[in-house]
mmCIF file of C-alpha atoms in Angstrom:
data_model
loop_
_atom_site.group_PDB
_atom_site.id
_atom_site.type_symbol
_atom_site.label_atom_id
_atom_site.label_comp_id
_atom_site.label_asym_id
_atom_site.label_seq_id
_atom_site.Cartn_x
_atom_site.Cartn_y
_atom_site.Cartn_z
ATOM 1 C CA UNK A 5 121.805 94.243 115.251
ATOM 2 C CA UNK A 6 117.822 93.906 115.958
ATOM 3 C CA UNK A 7 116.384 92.575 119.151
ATOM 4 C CA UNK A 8 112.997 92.824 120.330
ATOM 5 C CA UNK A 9 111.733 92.647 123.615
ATOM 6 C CA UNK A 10 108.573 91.802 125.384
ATOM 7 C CA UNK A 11 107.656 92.255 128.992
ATOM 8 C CA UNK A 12 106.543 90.557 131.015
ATOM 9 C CA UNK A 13 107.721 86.945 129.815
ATOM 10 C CA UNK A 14 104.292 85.485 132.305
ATOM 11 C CA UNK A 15 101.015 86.579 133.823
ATOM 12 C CA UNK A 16 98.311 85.202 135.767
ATOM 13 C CA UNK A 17 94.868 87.234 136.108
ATOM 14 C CA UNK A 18 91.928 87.576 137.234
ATOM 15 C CA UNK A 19 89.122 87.801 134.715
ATOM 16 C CA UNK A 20 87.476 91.190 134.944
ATOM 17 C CA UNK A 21 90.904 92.820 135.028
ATOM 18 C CA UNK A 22 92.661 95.485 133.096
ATOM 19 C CA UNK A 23 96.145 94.144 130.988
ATOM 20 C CA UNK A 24 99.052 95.675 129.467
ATOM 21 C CA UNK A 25 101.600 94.356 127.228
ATOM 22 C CA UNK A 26 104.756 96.065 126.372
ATOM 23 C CA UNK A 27 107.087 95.635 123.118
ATOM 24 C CA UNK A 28 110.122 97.530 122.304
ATOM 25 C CA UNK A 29 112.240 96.725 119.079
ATOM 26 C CA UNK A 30 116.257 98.503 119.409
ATOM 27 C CA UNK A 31 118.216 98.968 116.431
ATOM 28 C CA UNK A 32 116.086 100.073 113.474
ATOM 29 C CA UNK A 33 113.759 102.706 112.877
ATOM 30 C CA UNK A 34 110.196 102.891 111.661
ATOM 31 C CA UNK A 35 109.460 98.971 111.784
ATOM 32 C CA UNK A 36 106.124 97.729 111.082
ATOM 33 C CA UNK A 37 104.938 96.159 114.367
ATOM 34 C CA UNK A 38 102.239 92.983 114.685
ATOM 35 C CA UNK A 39 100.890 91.457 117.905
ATOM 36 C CA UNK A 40 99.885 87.623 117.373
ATOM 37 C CA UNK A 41 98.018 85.417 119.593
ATOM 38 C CA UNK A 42 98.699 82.130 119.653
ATOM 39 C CA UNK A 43 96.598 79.099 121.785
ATOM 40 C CA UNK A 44 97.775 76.119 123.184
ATOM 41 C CA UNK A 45 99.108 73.678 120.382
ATOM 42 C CA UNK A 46 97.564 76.237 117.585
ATOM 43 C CA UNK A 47 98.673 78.566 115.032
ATOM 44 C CA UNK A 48 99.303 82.095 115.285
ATOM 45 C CA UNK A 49 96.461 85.057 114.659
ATOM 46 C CA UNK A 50 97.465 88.450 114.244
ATOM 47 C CA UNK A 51 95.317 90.749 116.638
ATOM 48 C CA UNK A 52 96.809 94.674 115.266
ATOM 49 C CA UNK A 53 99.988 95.647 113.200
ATOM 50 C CA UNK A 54 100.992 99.139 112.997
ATOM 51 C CA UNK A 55 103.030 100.944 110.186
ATOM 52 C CA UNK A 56 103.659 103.536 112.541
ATOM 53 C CA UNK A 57 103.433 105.951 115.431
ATOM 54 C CA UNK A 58 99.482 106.140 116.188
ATOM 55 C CA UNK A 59 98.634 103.638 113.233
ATOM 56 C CA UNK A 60 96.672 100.545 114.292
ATOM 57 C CA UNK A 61 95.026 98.472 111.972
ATOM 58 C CA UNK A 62 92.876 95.862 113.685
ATOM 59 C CA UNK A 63 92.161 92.226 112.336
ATOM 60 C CA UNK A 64 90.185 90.729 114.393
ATOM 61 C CA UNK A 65 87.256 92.586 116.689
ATOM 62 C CA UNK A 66 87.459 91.845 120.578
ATOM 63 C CA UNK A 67 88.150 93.428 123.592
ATOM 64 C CA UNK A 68 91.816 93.875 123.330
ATOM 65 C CA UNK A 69 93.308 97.057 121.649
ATOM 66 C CA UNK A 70 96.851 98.298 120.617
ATOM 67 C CA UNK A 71 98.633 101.525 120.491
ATOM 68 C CA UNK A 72 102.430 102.814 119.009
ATOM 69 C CA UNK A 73 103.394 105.615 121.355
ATOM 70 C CA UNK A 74 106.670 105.663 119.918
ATOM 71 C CA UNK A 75 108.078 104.335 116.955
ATOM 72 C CA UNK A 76 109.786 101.183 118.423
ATOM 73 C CA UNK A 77 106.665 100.528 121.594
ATOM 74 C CA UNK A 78 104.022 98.758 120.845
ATOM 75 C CA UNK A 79 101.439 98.076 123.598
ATOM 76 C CA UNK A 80 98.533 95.839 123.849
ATOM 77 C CA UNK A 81 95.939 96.376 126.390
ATOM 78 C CA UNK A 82 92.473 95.227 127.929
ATOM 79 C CA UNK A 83 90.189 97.007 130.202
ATOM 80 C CA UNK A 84 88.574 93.581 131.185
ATOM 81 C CA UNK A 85 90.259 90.407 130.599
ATOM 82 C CA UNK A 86 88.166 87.194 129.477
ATOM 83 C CA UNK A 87 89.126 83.548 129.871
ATOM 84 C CA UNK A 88 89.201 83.464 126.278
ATOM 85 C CA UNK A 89 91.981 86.039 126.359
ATOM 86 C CA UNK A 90 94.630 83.455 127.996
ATOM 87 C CA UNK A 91 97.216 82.300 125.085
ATOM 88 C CA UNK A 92 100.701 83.241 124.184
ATOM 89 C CA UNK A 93 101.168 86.997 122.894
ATOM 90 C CA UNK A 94 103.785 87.628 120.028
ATOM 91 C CA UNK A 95 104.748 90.729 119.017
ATOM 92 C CA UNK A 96 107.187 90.608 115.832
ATOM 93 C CA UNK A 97 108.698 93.449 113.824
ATOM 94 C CA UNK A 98 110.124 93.794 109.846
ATOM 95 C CA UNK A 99 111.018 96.747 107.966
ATOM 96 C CA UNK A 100 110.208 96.177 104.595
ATOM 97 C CA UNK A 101 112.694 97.516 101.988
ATOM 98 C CA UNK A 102 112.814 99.415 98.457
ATOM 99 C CA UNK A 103 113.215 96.609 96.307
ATOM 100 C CA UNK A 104 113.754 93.860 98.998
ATOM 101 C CA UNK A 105 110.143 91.733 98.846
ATOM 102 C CA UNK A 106 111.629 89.513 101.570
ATOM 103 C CA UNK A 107 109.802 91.170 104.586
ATOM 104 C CA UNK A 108 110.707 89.370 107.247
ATOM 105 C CA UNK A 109 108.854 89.344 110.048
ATOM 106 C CA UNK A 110 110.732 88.519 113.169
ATOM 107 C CA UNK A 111 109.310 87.438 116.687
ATOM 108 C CA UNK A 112 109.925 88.385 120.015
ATOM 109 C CA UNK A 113 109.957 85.947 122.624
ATOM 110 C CA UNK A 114 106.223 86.300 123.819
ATOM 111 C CA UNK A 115 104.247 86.823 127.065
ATOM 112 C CA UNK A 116 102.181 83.762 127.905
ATOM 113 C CA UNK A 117 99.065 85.431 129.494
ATOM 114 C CA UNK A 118 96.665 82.703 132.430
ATOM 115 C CA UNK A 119 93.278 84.053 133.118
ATOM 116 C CA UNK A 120 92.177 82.355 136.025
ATOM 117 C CA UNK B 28 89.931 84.968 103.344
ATOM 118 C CA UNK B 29 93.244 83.140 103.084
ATOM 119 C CA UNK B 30 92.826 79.577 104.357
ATOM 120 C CA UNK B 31 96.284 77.498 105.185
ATOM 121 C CA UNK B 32 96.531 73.765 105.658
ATOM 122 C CA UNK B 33 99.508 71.947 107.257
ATOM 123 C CA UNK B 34 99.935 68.457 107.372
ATOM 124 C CA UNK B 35 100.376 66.430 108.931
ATOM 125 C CA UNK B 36 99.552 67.981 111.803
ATOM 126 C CA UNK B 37 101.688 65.434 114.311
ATOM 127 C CA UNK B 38 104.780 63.411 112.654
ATOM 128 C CA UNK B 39 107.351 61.177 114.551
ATOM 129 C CA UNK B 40 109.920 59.745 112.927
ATOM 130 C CA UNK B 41 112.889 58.195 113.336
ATOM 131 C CA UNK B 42 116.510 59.434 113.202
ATOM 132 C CA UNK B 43 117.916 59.142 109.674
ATOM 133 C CA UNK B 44 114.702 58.967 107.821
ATOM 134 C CA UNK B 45 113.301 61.487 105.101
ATOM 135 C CA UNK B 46 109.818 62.870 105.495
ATOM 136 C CA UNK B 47 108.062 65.911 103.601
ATOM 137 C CA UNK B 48 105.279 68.205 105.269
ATOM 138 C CA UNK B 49 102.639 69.626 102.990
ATOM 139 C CA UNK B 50 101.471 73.529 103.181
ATOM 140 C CA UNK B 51 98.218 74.061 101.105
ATOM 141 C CA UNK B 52 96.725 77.415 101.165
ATOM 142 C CA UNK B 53 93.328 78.753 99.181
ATOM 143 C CA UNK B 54 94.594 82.022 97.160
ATOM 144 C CA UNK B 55 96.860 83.545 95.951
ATOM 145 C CA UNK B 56 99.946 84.719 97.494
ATOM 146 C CA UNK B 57 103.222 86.388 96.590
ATOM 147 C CA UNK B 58 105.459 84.791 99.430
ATOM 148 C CA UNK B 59 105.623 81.803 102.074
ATOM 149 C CA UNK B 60 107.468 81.852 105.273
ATOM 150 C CA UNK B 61 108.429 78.707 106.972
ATOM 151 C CA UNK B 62 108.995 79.052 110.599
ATOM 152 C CA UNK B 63 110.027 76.857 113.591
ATOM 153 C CA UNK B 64 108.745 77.159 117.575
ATOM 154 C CA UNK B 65 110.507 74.997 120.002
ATOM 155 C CA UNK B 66 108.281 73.934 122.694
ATOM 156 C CA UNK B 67 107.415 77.154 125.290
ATOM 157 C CA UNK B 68 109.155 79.355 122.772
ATOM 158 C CA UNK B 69 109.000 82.250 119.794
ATOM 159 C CA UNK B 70 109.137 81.358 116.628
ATOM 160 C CA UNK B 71 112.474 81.276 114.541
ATOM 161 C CA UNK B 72 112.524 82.171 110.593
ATOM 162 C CA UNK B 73 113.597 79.655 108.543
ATOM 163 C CA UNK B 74 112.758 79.907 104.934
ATOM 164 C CA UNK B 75 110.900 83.011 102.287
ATOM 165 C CA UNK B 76 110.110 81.602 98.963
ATOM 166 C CA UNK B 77 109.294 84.649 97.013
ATOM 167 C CA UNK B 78 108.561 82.771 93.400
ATOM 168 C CA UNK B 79 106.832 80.017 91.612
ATOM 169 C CA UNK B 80 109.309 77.253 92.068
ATOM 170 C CA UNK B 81 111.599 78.892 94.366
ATOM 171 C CA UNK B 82 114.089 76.238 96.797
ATOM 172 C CA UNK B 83 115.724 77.399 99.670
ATOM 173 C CA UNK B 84 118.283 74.501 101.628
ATOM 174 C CA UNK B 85 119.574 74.915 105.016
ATOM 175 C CA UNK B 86 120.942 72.009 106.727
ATOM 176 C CA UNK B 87 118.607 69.423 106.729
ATOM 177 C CA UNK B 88 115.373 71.075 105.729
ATOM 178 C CA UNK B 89 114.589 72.289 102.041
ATOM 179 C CA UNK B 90 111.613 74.265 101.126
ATOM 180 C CA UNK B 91 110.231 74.425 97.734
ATOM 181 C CA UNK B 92 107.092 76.622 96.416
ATOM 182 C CA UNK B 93 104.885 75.739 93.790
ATOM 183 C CA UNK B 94 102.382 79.009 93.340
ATOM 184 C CA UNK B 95 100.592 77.473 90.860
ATOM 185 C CA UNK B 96 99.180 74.573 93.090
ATOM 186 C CA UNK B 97 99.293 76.481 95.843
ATOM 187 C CA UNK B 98 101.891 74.104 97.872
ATOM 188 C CA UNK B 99 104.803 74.405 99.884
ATOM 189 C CA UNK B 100 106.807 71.345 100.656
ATOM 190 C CA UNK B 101 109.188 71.384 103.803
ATOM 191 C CA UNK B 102 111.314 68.362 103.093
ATOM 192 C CA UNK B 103 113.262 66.740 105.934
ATOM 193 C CA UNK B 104 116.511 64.596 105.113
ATOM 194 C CA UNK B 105 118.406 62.201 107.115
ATOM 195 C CA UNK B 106 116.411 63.700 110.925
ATOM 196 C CA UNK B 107 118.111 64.429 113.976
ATOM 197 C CA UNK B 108 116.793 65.036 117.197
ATOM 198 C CA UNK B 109 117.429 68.468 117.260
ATOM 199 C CA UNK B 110 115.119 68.710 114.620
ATOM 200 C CA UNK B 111 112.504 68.208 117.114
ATOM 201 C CA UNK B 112 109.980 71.067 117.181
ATOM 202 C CA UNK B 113 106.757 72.861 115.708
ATOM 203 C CA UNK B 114 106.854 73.989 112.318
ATOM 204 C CA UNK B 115 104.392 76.752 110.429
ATOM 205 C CA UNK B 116 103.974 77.795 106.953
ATOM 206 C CA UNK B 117 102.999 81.342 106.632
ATOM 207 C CA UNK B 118 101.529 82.568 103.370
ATOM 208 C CA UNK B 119 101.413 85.854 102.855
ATOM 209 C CA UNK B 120 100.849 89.256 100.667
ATOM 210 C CA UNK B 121 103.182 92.203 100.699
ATOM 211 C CA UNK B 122 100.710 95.361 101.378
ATOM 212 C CA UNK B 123 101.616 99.140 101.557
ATOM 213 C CA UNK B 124 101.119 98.570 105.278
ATOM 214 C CA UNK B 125 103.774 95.443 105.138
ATOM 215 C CA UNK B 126 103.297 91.782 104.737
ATOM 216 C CA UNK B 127 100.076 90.051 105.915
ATOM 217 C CA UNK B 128 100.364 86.603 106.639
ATOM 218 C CA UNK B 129 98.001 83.972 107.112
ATOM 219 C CA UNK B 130 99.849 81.024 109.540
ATOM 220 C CA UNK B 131 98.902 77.118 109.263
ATOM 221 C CA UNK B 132 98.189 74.939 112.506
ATOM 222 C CA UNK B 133 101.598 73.795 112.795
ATOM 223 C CA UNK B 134 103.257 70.912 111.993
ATOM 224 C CA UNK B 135 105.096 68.891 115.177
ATOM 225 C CA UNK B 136 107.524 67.131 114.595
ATOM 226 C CA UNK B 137 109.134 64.664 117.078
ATOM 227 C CA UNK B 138 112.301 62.697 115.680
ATOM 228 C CA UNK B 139 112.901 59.277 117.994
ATOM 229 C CA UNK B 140 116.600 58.111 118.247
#
């Protein structure tokens, strides 16, 4: 079976300062990958999704950016933080299938991000 | 752009009674997602309605999809407690680069003994 996994599960820092955020996804190959954002008590907004190895696609311009070293890691990083980066970071996986529109996309259990 | 609206937004209710939450979203799509977020957690599938008047029943909760109007009804019979959480509507398009979706404010639901 799939499982996803997202490290680390809190963080607390500084503005100015650099961030990485790892996902791995076990048991399937060549998933598409998303990162999400998600602030207090609001919906979710996806930040990249990659169809993959190298392949970002960006939705929404800021200072964060994404990268798919391998075909199950996806990363999300920052050189500076902002305040407005603090929220709750999803990454989620699916594999979409020949003649199967369902296309789940399933969630890992998120990194909630404080910058102080 | 794809605009999604949930409501209501905040719903208690009380154990036993029936209640319906409304997804509305601006253009077309090809599939809805319902999901559900316990509080401090990720978000669980639920539901994909892939066709004009598709209903999907699990338990308590039935979702319906009406592409037409553009609506998605989660309906809610006979609550529990444990029905107690956030819930999100997800409209979305399958792409060659996999399905975008487009995720309403959330819907949370508290259900009072």
């Amino acid at each position: 079976s799939q499982t996803i996994h997202q490290w680390p599960a809190t963080l607390v820092q500084p503005v100015g300062s650099p961030l990485s955020l790892e996902c791995t996804v076990e048991g399937t190959s060549n998933p598409n990958l998303y990162w999400y954002r998600q602030a207090a008590g609001r919906g979710l907004q996806l930040l990249f999704y990659s169809v993959g190895i190298g392949q970002i696609s960006s939705e929404v311009p800021q200072n964060l950016s994404a990268s798919r070293p391998q075909d199950r890691q996806f990363i999300l990083s920052s050189k500076k933080l902002l305040l407005s980066d603090s929220g709750f970071y999803l990454c989620a996986w699916s594999v979409p299938l020949p003649g199967d529109r369902t296309d789940t996309q399933y969630f890992g259990p998120g990194t909630r991000l404080t910058v102080l | 752009e794809l605009k999604v609206e949930q409501n209501p937004l905040f719903l208690s209710m009380q154990e036993g009674k029936n209640y319906t939450i409304y997804c509305n979203y601006s253009t077309t799509s090809d599939r809805l997602y319902w999901y559900r977020q316990d509080p401090g957690k990720s978000l669980e599938s639920l539901f994909v309605l892939l066709s004009n008047g598709a209903v999907k029943q699990e338990g308590r909760l039935m979702a319906s999809l009406d592409t037409k109007a553009r609506l998605s009804t989660l309906h809610i019979t006979a609550a529990v407690h444990d029905l107690s959480a956030t819930y999100f509507c997800a409209p979305g398009r399958l792409e060659t680069s996999g399905s975008r979706l487009t995720f309403g404010e959330g819907t949370q639901l508290t259900v009072n003994p």
